[in-house]
CSV table of C-alpha atoms in Angstrom, one decimal:
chain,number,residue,atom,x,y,z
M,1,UNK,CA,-7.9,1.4,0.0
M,2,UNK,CA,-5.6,2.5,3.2
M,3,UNK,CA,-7.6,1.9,6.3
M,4,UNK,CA,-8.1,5.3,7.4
M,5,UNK,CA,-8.9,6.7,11.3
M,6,UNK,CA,-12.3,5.2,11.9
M,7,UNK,CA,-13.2,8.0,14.2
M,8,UNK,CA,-10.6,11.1,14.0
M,9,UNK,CA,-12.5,14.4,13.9
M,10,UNK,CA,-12.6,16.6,11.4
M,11,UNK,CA,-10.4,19.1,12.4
M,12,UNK,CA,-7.4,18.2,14.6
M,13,UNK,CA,-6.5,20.3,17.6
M,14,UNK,CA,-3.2,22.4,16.3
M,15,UNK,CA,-0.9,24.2,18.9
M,16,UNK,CA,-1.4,27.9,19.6
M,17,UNK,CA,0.8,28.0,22.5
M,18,UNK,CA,3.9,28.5,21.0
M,19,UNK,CA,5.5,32.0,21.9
M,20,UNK,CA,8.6,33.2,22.1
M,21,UNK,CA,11.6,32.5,24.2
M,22,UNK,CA,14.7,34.5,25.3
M,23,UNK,CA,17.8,32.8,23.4
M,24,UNK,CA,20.1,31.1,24.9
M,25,UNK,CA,24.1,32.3,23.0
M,26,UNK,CA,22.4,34.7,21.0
M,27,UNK,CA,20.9,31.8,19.0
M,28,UNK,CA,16.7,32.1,18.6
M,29,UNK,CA,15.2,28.9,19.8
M,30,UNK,CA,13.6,26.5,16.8
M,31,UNK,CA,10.2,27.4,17.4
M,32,UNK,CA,9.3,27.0,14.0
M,33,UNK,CA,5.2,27.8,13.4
M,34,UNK,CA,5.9,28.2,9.0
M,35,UNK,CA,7.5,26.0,6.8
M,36,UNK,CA,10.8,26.4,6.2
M,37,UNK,CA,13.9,24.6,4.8
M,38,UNK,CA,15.5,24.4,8.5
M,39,UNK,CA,16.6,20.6,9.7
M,40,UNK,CA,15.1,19.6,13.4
M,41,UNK,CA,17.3,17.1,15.6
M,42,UNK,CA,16.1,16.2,18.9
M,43,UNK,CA,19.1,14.6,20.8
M,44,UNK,CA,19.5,12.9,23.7
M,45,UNK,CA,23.2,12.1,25.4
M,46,UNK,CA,24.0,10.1,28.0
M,47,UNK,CA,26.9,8.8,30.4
M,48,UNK,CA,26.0,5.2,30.9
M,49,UNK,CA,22.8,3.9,30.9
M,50,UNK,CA,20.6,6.6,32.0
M,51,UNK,CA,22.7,9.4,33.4
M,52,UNK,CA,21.9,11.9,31.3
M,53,UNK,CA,24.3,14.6,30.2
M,54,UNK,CA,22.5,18.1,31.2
M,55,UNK,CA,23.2,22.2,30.3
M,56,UNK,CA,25.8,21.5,27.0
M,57,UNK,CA,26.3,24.3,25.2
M,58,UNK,CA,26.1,24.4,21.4
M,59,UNK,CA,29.7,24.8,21.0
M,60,UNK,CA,29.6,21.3,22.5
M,61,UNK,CA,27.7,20.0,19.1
M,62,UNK,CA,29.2,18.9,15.6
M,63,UNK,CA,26.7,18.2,13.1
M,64,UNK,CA,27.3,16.2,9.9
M,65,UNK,CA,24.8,15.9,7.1
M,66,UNK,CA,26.0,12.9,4.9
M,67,UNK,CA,29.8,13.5,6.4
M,68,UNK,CA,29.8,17.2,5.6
M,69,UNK,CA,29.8,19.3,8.7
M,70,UNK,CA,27.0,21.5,9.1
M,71,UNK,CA,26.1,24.8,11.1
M,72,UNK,CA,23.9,25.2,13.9
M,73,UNK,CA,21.6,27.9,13.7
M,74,UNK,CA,18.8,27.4,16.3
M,75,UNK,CA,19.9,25.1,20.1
M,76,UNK,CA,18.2,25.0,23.5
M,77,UNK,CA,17.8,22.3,25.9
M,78,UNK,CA,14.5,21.2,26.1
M,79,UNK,CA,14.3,20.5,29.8
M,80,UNK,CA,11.7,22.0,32.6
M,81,UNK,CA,8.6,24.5,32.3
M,82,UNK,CA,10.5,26.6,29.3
M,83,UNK,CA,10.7,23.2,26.9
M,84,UNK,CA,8.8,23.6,23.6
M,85,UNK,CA,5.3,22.0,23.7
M,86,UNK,CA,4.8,18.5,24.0
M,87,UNK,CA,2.5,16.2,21.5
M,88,UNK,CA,2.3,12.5,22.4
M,89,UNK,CA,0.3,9.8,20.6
M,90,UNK,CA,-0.1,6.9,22.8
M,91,UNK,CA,-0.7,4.0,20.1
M,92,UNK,CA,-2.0,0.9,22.2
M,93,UNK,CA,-1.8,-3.1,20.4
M,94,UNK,CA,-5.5,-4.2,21.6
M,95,UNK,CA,-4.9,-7.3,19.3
M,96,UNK,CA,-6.3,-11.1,20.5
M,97,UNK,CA,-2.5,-11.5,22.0
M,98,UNK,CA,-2.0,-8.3,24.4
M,99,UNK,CA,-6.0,-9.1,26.2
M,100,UNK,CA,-4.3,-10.4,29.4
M,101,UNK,CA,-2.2,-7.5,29.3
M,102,UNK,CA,-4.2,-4.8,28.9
M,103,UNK,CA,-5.2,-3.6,32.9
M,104,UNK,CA,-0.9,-3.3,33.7
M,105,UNK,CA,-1.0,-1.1,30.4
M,106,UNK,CA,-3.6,1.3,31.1
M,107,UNK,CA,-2.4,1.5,35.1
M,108,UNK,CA,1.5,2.3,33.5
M,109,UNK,CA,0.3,4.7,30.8
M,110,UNK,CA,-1.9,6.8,32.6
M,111,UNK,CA,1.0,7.4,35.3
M,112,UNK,CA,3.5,7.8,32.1
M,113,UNK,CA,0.6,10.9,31.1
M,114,UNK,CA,0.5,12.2,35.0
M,115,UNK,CA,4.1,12.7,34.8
M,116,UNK,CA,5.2,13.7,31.4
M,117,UNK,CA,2.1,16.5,30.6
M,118,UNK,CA,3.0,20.1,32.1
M,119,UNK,CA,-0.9,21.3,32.3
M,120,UNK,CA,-2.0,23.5,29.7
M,121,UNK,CA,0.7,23.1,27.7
M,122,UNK,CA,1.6,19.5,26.6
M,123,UNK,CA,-1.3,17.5,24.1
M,124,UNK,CA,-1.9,13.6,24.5
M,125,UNK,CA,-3.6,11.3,22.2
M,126,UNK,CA,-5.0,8.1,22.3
M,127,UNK,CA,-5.4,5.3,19.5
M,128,UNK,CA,-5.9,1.9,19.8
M,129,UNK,CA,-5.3,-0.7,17.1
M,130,UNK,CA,-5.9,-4.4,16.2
M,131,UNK,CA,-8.2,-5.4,13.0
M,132,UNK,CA,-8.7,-1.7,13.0
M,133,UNK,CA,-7.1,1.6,13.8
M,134,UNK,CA,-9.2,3.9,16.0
M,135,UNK,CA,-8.9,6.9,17.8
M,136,UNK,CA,-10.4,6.6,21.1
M,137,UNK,CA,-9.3,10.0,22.6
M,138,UNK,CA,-8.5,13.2,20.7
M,139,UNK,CA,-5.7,15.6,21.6
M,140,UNK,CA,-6.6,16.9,25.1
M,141,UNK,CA,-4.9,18.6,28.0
M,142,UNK,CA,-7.7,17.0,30.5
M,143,UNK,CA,-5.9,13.9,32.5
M,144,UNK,CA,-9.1,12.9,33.3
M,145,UNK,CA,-10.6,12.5,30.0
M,146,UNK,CA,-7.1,10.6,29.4
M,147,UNK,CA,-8.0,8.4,31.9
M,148,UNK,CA,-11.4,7.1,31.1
M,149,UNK,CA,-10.5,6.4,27.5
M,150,UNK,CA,-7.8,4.5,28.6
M,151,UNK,CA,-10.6,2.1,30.5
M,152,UNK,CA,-12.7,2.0,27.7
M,153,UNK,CA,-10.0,0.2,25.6
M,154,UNK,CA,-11.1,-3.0,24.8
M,155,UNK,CA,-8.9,-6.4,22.8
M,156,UNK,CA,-9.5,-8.2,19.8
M,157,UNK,CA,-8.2,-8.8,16.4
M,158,UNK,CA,-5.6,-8.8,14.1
M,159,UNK,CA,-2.7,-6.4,14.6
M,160,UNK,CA,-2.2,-3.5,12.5
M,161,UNK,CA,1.2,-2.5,13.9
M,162,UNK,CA,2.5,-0.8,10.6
M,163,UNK,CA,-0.6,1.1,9.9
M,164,UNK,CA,-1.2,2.6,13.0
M,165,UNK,CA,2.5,3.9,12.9
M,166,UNK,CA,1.4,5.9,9.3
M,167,UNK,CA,-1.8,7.0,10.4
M,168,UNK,CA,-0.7,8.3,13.8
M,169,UNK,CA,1.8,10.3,12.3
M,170,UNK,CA,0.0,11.2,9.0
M,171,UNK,CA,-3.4,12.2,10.0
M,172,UNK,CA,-2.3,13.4,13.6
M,173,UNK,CA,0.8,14.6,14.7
M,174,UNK,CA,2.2,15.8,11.2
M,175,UNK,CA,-0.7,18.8,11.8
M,176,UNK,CA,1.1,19.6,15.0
M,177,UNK,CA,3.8,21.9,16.4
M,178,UNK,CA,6.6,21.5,18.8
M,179,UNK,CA,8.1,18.0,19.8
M,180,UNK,CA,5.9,15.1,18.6
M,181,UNK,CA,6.2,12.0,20.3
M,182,UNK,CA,4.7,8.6,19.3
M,183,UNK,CA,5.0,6.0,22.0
M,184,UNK,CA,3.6,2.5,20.7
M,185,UNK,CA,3.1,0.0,23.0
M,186,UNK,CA,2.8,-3.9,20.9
M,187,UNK,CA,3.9,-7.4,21.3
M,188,UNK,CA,5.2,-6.2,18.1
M,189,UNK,CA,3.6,-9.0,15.4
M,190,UNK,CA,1.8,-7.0,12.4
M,191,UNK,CA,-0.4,-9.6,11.0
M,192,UNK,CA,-2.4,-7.2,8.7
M,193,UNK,CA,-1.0,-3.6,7.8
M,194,UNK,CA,-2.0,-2.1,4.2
M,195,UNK,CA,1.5,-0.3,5.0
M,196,UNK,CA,4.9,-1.4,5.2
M,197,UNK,CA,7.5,-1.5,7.6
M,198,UNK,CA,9.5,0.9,5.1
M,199,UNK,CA,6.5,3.3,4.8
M,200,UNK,CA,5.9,3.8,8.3
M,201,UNK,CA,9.6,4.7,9.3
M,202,UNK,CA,10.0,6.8,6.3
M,203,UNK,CA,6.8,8.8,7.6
M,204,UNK,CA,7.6,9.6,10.8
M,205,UNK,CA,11.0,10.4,9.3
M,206,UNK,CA,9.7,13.0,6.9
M,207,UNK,CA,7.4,14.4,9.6
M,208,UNK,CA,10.2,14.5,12.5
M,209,UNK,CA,8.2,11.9,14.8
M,210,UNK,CA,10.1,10.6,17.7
M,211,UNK,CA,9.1,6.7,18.5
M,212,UNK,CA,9.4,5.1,21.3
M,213,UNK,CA,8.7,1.3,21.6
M,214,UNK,CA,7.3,-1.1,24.4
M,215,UNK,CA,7.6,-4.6,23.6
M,216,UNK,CA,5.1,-6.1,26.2
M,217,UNK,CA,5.9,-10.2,26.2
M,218,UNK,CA,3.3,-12.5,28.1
M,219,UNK,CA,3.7,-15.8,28.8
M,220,UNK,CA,1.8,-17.6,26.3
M,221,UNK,CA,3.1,-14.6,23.3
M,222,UNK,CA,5.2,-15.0,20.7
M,223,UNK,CA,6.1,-11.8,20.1
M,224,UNK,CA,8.8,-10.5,17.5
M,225,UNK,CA,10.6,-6.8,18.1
M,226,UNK,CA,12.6,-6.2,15.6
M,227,UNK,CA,10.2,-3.6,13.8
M,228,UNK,CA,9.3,-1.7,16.9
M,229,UNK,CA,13.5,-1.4,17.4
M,230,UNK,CA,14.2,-0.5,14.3
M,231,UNK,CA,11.6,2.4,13.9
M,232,UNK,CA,12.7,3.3,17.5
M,233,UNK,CA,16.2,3.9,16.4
M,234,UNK,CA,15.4,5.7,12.9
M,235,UNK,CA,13.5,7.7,14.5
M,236,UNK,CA,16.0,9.2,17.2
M,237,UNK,CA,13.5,7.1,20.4
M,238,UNK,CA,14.3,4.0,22.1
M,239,UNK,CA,12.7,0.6,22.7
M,240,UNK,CA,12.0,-1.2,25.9
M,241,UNK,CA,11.1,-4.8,26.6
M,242,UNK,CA,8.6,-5.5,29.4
M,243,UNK,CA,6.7,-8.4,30.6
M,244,UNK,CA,3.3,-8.3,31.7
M,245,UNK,CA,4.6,-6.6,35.1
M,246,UNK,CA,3.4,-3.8,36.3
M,247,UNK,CA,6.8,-3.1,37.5
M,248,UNK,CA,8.2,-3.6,34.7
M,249,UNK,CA,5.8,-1.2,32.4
M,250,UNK,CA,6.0,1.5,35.1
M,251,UNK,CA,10.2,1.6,34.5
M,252,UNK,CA,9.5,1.5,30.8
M,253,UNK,CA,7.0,4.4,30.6
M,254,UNK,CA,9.7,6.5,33.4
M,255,UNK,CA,12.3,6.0,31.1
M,256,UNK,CA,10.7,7.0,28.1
M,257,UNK,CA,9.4,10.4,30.1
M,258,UNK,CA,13.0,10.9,31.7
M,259,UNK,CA,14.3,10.4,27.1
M,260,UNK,CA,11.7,13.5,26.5
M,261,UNK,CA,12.7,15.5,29.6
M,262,UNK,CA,16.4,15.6,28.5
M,263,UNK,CA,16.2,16.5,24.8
M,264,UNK,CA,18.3,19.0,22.9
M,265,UNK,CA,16.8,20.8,20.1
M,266,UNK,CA,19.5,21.4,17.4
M,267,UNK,CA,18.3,23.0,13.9
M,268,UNK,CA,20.6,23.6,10.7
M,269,UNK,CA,20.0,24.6,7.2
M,270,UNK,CA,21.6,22.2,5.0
M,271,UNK,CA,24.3,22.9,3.2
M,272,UNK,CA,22.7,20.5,0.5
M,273,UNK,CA,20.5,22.7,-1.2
M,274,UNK,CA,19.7,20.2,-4.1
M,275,UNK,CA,15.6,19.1,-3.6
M,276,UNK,CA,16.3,15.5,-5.1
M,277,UNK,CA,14.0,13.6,-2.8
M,278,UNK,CA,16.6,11.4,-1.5
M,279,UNK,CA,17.7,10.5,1.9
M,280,UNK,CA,20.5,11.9,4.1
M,281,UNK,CA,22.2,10.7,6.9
M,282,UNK,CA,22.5,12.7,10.2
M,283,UNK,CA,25.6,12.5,12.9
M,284,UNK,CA,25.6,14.6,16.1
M,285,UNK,CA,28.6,14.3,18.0
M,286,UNK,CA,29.4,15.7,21.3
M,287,UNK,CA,32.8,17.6,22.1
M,288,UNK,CA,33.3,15.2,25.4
M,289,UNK,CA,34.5,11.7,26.2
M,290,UNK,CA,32.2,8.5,27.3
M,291,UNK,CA,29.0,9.9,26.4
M,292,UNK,CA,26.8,8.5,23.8
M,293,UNK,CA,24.3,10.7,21.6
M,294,UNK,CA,21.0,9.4,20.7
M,295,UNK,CA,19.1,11.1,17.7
M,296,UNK,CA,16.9,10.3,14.3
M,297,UNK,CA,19.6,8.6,11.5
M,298,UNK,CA,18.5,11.2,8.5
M,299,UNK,CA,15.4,13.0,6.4
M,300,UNK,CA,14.4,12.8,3.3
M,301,UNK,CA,15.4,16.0,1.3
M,302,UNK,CA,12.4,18.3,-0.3
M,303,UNK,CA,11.4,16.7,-3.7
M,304,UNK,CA,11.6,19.6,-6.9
M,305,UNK,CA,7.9,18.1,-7.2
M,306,UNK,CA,6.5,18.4,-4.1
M,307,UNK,CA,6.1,21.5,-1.6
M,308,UNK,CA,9.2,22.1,0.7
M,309,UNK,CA,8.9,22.4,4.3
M,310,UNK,CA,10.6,21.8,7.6
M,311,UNK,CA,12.2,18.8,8.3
């Protein structure tokens, strides 16, 4: 049996903030609240290594769905007080190896929360995972409640790396609206997931989840990355290495918030209007020189035996 959320509620806390905002070209903004057959990018572009690329237009867009060029039919920058809601699971590895690590963690994630949650409006989450996956806070707009569960994280165990990927995105954000984030912060070792690798990208694919990793390295770890990077990159986020420094987290966490605080929202209906199931690649390319554009590789089509929705 899949381990399941030991302590998630019954119902999850769902959106209701979502209202509507003045277009920007004549083009309604993607705030999508019903399921529809309309493709959601979130892109970042940058000029170097974090100069980010502000105020482009839609005309400054191409999108390609498996090399065909496709149409954009919802754009807006999702930058300052008028950005869609935010929803961020903060997935914490409180495994035997990341003890020693764990005080620099809370200190860097609780300033990541200060500065990323517009009050009232933006939803974190907290789950913590070794032998088990638990939630220890639900979905709350109180910084203070954020804050105690943080010190009431306690390591031990195995690490579930790959199921507390599903789960978060399965029995948490998939219920959500707006931008959902998951930020995971591992050594990056699964020593005893029920899912795969595979599985847990291809979720948060199929639910438009955004991942950012943090690879925390001690000195007496050995950790390994290359899961945490590649789910990072499938999923349109980033990873980060950091030692145990709080230094180092801090920069981290600020450039994952400054990722989220520069995102275009680009939405298409595909062109492809066969529900086979199968995956498609995504391109976004920018109508400028010496930028680079950051965004999820591809969805997996509705299946002619399953309910279609939003992507």
């Amino acid at each position: 049996m899949k381990v399941l959320l030991s302590s998630l509620m019954t119902g999850i806390l769902s959106l209701s903030l979502l209202s509507a905002q003045e277009p920007e070209e004549d083009l309604p903004k993607p705030l999508i609240t019903s399921r529809v057959d309309v493709v959601n990018v979130l892109a970042t572009v940058r000029k170097g290594d974090r100069e980010y690329v502000a105020n482009l237009s839609r005309h400054d867009f191409t999108v390609y769905e498996d090399g065909v060029p496709q149409e954009i039919e919802f754009f807006s920058y999702q930058a300052g007080e008028d950005a869609q809601p935010l929803t961020v699971v903060l997935a914490m590895d409180t495994s035997g190896s990341v003890k020693d690590k764990l005080e620099f963690e809370r200190m860097a994630a609780m300033e990541f929360f200060n500065g990323t949650l517009r009050p009232n409006t933006d939803l974190a989450a907290l789950v913590q995972f070794d032998s088990e996956i638990n939630l220890v806070q639900d979905f709350t707009f109180d910084l203070p409640v954020l804050e105690k569960a943080l010190g009431s994280v306690r390591a031990g165990g195995h690490t579930k790396l790959y199921d507390a990927i599903y789960l978060s995105v399965d029995e948490m954000l998939r219920h959500q609206f707006g931008r959902r984030v998951l930020v995971v912060l591992s050594d990056g070792r699964d020593t005893a997931s029920s899912y795969s690798r595979e599985e847990a990208i291809r979720k948060a694919q199929e639910e438009d989840v955004v991942i950012f990793g943090i690879g925390v390295e001690g000195p007496q770890s050995n950790p390994d990355f290359g899961a945490l990077e590649d789910m990072s990159k499938a999923t349109g986020g980033d990873f980060f290495k950091s030692k145990v420094q709080l230094a180092r987290l801090r920069d981290a966490f600020s450039r994952i918030n400054a990722e989220i605080k520069n995102q275009y929202s680009i939405g298409y209906v595909s062109s492809n209007t066969r529900n086979d199931g199968k995956f498609r690649e995504i391109e976004v390319k920018v109508r400028r020189g010496g930028v680079k554009v950051k965004h999820r590789e591809g969805y997996y089509a509705p299946s002619a035996f399953a309910d279609s929705g939003s992507q």
